[in-house]
CSV table of C-alpha atoms and ligand atoms in Angstrom, one decimal:
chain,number,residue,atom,x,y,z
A,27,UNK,CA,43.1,69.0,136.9
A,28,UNK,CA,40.4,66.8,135.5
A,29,UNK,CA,41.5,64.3,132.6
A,30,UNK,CA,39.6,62.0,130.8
A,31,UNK,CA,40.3,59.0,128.7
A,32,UNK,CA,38.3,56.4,126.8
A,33,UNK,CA,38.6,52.9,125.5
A,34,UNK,CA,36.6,50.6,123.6
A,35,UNK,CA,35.9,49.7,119.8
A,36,UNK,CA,33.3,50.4,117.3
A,37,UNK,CA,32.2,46.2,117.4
A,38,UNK,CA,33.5,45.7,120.1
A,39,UNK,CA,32.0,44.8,123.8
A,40,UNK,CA,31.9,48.0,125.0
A,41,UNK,CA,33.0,51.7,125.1
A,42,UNK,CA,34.5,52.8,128.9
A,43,UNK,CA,35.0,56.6,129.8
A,44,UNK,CA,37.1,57.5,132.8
A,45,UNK,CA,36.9,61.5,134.2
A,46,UNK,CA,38.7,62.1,137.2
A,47,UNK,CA,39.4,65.1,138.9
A,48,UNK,CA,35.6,66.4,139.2
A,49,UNK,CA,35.6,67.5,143.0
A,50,UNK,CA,33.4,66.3,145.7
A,51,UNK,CA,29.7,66.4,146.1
A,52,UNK,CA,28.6,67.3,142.2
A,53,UNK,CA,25.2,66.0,141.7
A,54,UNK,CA,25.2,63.6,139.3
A,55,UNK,CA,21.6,63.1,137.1
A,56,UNK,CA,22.2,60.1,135.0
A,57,UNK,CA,19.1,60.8,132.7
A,58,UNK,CA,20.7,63.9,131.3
A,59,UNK,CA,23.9,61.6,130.6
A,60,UNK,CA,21.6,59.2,128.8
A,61,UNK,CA,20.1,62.3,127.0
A,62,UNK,CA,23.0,63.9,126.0
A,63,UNK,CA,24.2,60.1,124.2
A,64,UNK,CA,20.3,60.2,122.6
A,65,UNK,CA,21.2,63.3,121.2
A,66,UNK,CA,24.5,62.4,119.5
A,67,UNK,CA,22.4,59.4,117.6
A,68,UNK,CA,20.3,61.8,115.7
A,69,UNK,CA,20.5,63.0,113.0
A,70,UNK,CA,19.5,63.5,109.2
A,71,UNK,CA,22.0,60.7,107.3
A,72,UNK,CA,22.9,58.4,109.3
A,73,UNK,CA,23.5,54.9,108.4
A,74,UNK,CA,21.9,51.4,109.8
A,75,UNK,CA,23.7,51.7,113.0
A,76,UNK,CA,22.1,53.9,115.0
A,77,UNK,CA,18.6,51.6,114.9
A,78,UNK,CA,20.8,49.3,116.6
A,79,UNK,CA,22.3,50.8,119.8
A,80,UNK,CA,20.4,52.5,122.4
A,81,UNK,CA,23.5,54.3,124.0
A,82,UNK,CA,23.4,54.8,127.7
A,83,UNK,CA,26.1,55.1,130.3
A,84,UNK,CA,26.0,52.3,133.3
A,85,UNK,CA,28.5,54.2,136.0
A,86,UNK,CA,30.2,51.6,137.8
A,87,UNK,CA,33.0,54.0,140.0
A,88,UNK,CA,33.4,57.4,141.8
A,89,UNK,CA,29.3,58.1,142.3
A,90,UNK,CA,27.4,57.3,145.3
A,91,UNK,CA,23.8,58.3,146.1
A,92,UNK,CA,23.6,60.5,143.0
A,93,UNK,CA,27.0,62.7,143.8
A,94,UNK,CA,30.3,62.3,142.9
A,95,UNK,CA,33.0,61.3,145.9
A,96,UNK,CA,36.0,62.8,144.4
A,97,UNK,CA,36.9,59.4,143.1
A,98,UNK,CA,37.7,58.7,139.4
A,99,UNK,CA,34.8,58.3,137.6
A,100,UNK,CA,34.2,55.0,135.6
A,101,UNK,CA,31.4,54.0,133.1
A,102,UNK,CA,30.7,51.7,130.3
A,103,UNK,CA,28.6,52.3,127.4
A,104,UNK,CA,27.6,48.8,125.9
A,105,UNK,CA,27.9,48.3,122.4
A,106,UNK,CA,24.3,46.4,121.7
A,107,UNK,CA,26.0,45.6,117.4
A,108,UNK,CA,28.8,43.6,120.0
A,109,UNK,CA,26.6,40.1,119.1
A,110,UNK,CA,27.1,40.3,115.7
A,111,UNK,CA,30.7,40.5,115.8
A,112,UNK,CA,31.8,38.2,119.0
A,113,UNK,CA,32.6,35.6,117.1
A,114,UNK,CA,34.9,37.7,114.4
A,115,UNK,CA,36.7,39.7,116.9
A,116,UNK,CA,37.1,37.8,119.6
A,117,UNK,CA,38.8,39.0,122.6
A,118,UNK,CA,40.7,35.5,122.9
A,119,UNK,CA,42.9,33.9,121.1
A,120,UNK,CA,41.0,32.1,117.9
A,121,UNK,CA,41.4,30.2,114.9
A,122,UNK,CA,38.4,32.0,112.8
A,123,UNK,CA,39.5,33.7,110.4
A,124,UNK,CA,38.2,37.3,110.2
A,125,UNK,CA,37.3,36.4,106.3
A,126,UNK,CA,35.1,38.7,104.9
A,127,UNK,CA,35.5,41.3,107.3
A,128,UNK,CA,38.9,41.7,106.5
A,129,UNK,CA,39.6,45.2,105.1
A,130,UNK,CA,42.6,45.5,102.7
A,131,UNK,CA,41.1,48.1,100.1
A,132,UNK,CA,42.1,51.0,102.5
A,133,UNK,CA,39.5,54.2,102.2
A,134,UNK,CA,41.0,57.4,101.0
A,135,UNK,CA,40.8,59.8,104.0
A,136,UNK,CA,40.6,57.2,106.7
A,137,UNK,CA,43.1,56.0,109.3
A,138,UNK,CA,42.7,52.5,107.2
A,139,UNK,CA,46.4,52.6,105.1
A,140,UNK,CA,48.6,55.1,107.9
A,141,UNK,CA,47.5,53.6,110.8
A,142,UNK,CA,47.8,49.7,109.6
A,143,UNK,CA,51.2,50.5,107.9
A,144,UNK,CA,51.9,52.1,111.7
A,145,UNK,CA,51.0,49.4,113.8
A,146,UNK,CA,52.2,46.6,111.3
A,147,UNK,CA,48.8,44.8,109.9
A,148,UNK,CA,47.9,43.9,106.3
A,149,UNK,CA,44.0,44.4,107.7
A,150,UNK,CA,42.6,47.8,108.7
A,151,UNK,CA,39.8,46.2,110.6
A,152,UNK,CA,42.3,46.7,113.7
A,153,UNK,CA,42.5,49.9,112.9
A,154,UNK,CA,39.4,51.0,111.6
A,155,UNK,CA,37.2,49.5,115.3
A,156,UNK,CA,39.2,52.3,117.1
A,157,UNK,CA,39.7,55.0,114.4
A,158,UNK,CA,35.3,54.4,114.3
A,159,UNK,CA,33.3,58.0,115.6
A,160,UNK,CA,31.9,55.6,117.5
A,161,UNK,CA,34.1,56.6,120.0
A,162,UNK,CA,32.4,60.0,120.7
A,163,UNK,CA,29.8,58.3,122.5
A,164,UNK,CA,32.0,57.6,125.1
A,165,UNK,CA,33.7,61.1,125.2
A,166,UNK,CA,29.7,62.5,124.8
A,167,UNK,CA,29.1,60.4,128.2
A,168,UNK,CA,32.5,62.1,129.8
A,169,UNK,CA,31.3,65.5,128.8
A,170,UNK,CA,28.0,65.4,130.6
A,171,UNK,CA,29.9,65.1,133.7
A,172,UNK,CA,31.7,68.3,132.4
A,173,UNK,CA,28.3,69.7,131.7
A,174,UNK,CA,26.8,68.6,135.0
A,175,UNK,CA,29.9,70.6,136.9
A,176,UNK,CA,29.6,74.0,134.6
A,177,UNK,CA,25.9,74.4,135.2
A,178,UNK,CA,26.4,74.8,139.0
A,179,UNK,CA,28.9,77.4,138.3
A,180,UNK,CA,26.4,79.2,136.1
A,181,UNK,CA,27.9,78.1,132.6
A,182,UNK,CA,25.6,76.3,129.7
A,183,UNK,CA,26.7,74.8,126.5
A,184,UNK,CA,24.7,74.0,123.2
A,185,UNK,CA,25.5,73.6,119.3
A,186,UNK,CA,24.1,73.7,116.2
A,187,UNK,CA,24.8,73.2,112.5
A,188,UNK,CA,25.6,76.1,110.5
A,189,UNK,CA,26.7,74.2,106.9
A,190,UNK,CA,25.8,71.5,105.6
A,191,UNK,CA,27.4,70.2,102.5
A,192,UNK,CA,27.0,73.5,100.0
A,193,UNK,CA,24.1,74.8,102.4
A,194,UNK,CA,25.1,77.6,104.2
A,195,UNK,CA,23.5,79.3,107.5
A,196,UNK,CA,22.9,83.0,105.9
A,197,UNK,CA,22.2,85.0,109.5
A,198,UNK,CA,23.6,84.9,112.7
A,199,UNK,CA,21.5,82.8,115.6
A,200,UNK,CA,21.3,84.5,119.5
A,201,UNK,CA,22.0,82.4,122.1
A,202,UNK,CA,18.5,81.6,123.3
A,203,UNK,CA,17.6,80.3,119.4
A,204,UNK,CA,21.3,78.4,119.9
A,205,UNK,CA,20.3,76.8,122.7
A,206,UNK,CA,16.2,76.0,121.8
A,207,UNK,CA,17.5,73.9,118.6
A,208,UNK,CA,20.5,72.6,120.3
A,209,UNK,CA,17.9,70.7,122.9
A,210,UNK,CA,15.4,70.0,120.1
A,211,UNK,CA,15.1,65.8,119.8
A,212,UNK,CA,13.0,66.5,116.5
A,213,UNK,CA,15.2,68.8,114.3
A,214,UNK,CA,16.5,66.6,111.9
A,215,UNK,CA,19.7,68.8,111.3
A,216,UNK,CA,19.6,71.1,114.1
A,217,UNK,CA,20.0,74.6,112.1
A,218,UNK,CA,18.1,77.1,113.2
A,219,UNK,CA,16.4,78.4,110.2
A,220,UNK,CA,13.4,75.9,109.0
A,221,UNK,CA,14.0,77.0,105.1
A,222,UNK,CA,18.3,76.6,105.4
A,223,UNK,CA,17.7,73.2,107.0
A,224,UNK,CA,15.0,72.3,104.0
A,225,UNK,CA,17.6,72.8,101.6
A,226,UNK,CA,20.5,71.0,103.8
A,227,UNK,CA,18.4,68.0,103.8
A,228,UNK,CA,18.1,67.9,100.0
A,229,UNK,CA,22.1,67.7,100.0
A,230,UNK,CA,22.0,65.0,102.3
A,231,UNK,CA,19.1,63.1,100.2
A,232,UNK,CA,21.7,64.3,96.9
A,233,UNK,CA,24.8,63.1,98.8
A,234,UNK,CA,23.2,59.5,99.4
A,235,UNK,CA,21.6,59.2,95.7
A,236,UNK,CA,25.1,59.7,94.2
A,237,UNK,CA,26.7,57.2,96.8
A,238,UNK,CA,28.7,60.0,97.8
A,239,UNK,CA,29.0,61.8,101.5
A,240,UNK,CA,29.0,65.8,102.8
A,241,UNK,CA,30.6,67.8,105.9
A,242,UNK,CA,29.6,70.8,106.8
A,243,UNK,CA,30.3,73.2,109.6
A,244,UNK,CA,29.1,72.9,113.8
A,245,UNK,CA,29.5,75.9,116.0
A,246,UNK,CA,29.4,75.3,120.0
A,247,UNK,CA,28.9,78.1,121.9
A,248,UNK,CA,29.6,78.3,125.8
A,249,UNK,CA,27.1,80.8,127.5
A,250,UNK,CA,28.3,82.7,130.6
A,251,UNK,CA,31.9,81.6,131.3
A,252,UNK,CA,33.6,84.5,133.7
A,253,UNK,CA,36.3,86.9,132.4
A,254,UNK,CA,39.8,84.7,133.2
A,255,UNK,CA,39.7,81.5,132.0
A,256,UNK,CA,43.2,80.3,130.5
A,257,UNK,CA,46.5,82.6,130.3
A,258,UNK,CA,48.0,84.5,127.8
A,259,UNK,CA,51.8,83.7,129.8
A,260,UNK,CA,52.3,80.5,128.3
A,261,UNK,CA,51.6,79.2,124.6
A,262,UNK,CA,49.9,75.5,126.4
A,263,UNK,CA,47.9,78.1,128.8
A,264,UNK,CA,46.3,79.3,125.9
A,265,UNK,CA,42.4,78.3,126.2
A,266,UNK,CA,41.7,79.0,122.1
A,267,UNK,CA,44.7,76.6,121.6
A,268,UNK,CA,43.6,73.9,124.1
A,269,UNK,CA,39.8,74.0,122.5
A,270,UNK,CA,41.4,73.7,119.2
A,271,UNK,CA,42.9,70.7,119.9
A,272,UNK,CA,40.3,69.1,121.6
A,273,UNK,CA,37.5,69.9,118.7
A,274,UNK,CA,40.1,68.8,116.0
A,275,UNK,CA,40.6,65.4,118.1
A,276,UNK,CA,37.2,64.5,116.7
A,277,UNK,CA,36.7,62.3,113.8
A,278,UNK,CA,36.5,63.7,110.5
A,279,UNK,CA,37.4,67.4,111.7
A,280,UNK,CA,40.1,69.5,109.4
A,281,UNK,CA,39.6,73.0,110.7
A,282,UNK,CA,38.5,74.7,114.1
A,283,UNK,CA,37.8,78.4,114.3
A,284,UNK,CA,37.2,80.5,116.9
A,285,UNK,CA,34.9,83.8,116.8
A,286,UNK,CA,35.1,84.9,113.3
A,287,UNK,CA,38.6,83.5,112.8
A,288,UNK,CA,38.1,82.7,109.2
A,289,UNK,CA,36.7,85.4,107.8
A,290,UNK,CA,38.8,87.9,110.1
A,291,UNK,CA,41.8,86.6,108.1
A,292,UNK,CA,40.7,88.6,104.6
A,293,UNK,CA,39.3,91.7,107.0
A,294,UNK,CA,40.4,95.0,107.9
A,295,UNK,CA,41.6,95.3,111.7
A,296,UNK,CA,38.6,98.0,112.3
A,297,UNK,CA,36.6,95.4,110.8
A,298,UNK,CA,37.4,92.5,113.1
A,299,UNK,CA,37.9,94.1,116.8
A,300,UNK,CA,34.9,93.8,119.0
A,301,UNK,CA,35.0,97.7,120.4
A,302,UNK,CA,35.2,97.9,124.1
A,303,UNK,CA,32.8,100.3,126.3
A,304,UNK,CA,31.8,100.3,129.9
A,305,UNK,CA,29.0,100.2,131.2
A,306,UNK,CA,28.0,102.5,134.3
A,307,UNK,CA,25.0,101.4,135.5
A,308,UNK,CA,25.3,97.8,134.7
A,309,UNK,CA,28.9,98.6,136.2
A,310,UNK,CA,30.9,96.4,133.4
A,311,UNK,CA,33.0,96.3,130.2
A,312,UNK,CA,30.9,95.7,127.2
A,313,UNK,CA,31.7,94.3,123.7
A,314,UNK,CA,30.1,95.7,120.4
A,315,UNK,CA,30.4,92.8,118.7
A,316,UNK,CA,32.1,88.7,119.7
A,317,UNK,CA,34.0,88.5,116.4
A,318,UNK,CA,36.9,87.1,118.9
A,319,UNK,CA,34.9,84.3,119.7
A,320,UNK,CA,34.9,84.7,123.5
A,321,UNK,CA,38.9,85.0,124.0
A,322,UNK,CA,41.6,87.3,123.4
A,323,UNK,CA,45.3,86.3,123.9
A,324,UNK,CA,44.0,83.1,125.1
A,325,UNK,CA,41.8,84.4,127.9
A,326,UNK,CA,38.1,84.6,128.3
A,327,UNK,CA,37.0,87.4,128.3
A,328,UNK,CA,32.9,87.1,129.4
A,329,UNK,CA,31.5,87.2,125.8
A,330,UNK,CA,29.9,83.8,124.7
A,331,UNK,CA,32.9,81.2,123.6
A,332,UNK,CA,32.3,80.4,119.8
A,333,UNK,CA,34.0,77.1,118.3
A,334,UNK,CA,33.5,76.1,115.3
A,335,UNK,CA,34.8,72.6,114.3
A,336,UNK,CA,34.8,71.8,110.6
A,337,UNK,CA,33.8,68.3,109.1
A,338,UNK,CA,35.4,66.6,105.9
A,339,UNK,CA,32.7,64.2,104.6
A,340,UNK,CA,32.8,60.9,105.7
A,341,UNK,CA,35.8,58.5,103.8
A,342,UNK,CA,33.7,56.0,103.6
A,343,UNK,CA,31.8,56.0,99.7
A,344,UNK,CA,29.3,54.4,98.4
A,345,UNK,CA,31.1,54.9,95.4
A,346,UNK,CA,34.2,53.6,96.5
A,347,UNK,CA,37.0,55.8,95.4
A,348,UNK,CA,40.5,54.1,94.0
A,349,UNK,CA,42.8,52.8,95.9
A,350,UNK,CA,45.9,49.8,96.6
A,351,UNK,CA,45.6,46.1,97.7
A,352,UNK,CA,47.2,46.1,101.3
A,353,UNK,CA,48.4,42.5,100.4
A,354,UNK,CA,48.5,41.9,96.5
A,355,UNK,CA,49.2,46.1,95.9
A,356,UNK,CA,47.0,46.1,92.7
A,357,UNK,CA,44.8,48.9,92.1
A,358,UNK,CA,41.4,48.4,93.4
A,359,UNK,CA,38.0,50.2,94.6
A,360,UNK,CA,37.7,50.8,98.2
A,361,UNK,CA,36.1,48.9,100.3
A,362,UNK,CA,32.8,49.9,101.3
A,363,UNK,CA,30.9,48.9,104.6
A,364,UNK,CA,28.1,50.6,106.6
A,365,UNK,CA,28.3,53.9,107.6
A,366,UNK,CA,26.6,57.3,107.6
A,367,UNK,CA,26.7,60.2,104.5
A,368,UNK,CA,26.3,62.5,107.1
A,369,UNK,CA,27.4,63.3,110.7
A,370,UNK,CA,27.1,67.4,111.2
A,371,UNK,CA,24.9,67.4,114.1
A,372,UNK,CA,26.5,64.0,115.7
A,373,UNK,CA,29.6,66.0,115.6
A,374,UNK,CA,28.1,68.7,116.9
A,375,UNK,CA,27.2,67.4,120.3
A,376,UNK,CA,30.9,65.7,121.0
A,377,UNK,CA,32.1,69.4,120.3
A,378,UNK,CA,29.7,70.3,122.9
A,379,UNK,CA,31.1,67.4,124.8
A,380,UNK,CA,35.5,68.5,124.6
A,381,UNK,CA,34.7,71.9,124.8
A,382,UNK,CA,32.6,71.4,127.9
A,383,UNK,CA,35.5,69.1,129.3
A,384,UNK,CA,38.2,71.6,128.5
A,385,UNK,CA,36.1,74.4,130.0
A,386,UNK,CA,35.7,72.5,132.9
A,387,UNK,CA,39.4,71.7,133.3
A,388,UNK,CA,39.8,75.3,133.1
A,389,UNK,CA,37.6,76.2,135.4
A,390,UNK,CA,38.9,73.9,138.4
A,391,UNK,CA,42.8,75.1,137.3
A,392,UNK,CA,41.4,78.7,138.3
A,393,UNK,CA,39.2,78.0,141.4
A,394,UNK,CA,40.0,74.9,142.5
A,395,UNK,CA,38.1,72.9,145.1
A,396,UNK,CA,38.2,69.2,146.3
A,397,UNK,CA,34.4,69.5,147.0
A,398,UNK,CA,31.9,71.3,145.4
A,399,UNK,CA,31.3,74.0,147.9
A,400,UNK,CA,34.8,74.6,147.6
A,401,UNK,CA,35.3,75.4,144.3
A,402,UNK,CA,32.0,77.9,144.4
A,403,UNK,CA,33.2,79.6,147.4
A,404,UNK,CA,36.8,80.4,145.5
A,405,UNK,CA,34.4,81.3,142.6
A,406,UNK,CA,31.8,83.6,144.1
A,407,UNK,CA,35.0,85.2,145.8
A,408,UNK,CA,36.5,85.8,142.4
A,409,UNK,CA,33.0,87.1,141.1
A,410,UNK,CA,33.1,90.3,143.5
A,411,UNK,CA,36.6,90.6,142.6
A,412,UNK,CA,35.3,91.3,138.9
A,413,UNK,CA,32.3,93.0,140.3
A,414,UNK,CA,34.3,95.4,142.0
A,415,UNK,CA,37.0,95.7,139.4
B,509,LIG,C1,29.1,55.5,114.6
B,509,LIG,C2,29.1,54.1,114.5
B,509,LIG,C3,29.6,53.5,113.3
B,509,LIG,C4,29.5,54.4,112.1
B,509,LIG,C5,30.1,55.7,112.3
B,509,LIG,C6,29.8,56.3,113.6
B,509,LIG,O1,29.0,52.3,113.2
B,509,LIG,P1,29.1,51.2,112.0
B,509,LIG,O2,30.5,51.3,111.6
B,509,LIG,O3,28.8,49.9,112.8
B,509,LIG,O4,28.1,51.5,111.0
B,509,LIG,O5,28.1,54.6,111.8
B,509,LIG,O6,31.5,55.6,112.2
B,509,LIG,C7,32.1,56.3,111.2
B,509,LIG,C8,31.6,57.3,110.6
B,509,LIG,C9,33.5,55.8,110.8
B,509,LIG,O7,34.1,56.4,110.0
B,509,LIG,O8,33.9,54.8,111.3
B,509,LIG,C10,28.5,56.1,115.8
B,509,LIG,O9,28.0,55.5,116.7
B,509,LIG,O10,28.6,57.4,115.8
């Protein structure tokens, strides 16, 4: 089984990441981990942050000459804004008073007022550090090791943004245009149409001149997963059920679909099921359409798998919305503090980063393996077995 946690704060020293259950013997290229964090930091609408950090993951457990050992994983992603705030929130006990960076206005929408009602504080800095999307770097950093492992089985992941505020992706994108603007460091939204992404970055640019913040929409897609993943014999065996829970565990995410899941909802049935032929000389079953998104009764089924993780915008205005005093319970404005007015693409690659790790978890619960040569000799085994279905 391979887990994963994370720990660390927004302003704090550091974020950690632990995976463990990768087998044996995966090669391990640390400049794709360090991409894959470069990648999350882009983005049209970002705030100051970003200019600050230059994420990258120092592994410090369960690697040796560039392969894993079987070992739990361990790595630390150093939080560079950590100077400016060591003397506020120090780790020790201290006198200082937090002062200004107290929060007591709580934002509408964030963990501020529930989560220091929950844990007993009248300031939702203690809150807020850890609530932070900061905290997908470190889950980014855990999925590249997920990443690393599907490529040797075959299997590729990539996003891209399909709504942006009021902006809407009009077409459908192909895989290989998925996965050319998924790698693109330049795109400054990562849609795949030049004209869409013109007008998503006048909402952006609108969002910011009103004070105000946008979501939007992400879709991952998984390319080449094998027919089998997951089990319809158990509702937590469910793979579309496991993905949705990891994609909604991101920060600012209301709604996951999978395939067409939305739309399917207002459809016909003979609209919606992707029509099954087979395929003699290719000898294989053949979809006409993926409207299912990859999976049927929680299985893969060998189409692409389609998430699609949708973002709220960002609680944190501008112009502040109203709201209580934690301490004095008069009405006030929110409290405002740096942040970004928009995160779609951000989002985007830590999508890319849970689905990859629930894939991947997925994968070794089927074929097992304690080293890598294990688990691809139980999966080429399992291949024919398809083949020769
Ligand atoms: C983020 C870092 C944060 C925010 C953002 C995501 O940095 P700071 O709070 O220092 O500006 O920019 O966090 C939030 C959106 C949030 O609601 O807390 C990052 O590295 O992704």
């Amino acid at each position: 089984m391979l887990r994963f946690y994370t720990a660390g704060e927004s302003h704090g020293q550091a974020l950690l990441a632990f995976v463990s259950g990768l087998p044996a013997q995966l090669p391990i290229d640390v400049d794709f981990i360090n991409q894959e964090l470069h990648r999350r930091q882009l983005g049209y609408g970002r705030g100051g942050r970003q200019k600050i950090e230059k994420d990258r993951a120092e592994i410090f457990a369960g690697v040796r000459h560039g392969k894993t050992i079987g070992a739990p994983v361990a790595l630390r992603i150093e939080n560079r804004d950590w100077s400016n705030w060591e003397k506020i929130l120090p780790v020790e006990a201290s006198e200082d008073d937090p002062g200004t960076k107290k929060l007591v206005a709580p934002r509408p929408g964030h963990a501020d007022l529930a989560g220091s009602q929950k844990f007993n504080y009248h300031d939702a800095r203690y809150i807020l550090e850890r609530a932070s999307a900061r905290e997908t770097a470190a889950r980014v950093a855990a999925g590249a090791f997920a990443k690393l492992f599907l490529r040797e089985l075959g299997a590729e992941i990539a996003s891209h943004t399909i709504q942006v505020g009021h902006i809407k992706l009009d077409r459908a994108a192909t895989w290989e245009q998925i996965r050319n603007i998924s790698g693109n460091l330049e795109s400054p939204l990562r849609c795949v149409d030049p004209a869409t992404e013109e007008k998503m970055k006048a909402e952006v640019d609108a969002a910011l001149k009103a004070g105000d913040t946008v979501g939007g929409i992400f879709e991952v897609v998984a390319h080449n997963i094998p027919v089998g993943l997951g089990s319809h014999a158990q509702w937590d065996e469910k793979l579309d059920g496991k993905l949705a829970q990891a994609v909604m565990s991101i920060q600012a995410v209301k709604g996951v679909e999978i395939g067409a899941g939305v739309t399917a909802a207002g459809s016909y049935g003979s609209e919606v099921q992707d029509e099954i032929s087979y395929d003699k000389s290719a000898r294989r079953f053949h979809r006409s359409s993926n409207r299912a998104g990859g999976l049927e009764g929680g299985i893969t089924n060998g189409e692409d798998v389609i998430v699609r993780g949708y973002l709220k915008p960002i609680s944190t205005l501008r112009r502040a919305l109203g709201t209580a005093d934690m301490v004095t319970k008069e009405p006030v404005q929110a409290a405002y503090e740096r942040s970004d007015w928009c995160v779609v693409p951000a989002a985007g690659v830590a999508g890319e980063a849970m689905v990859a790790l629930v894939l991947a978890d997925a994968f070794l619960q089927k074929f097992g393996g304690d080293s890598l040569a294990e688990t691809r000799r139980n999966f080429d085994h399992y291949a024919r077995q398809i083949d020769e279905f």
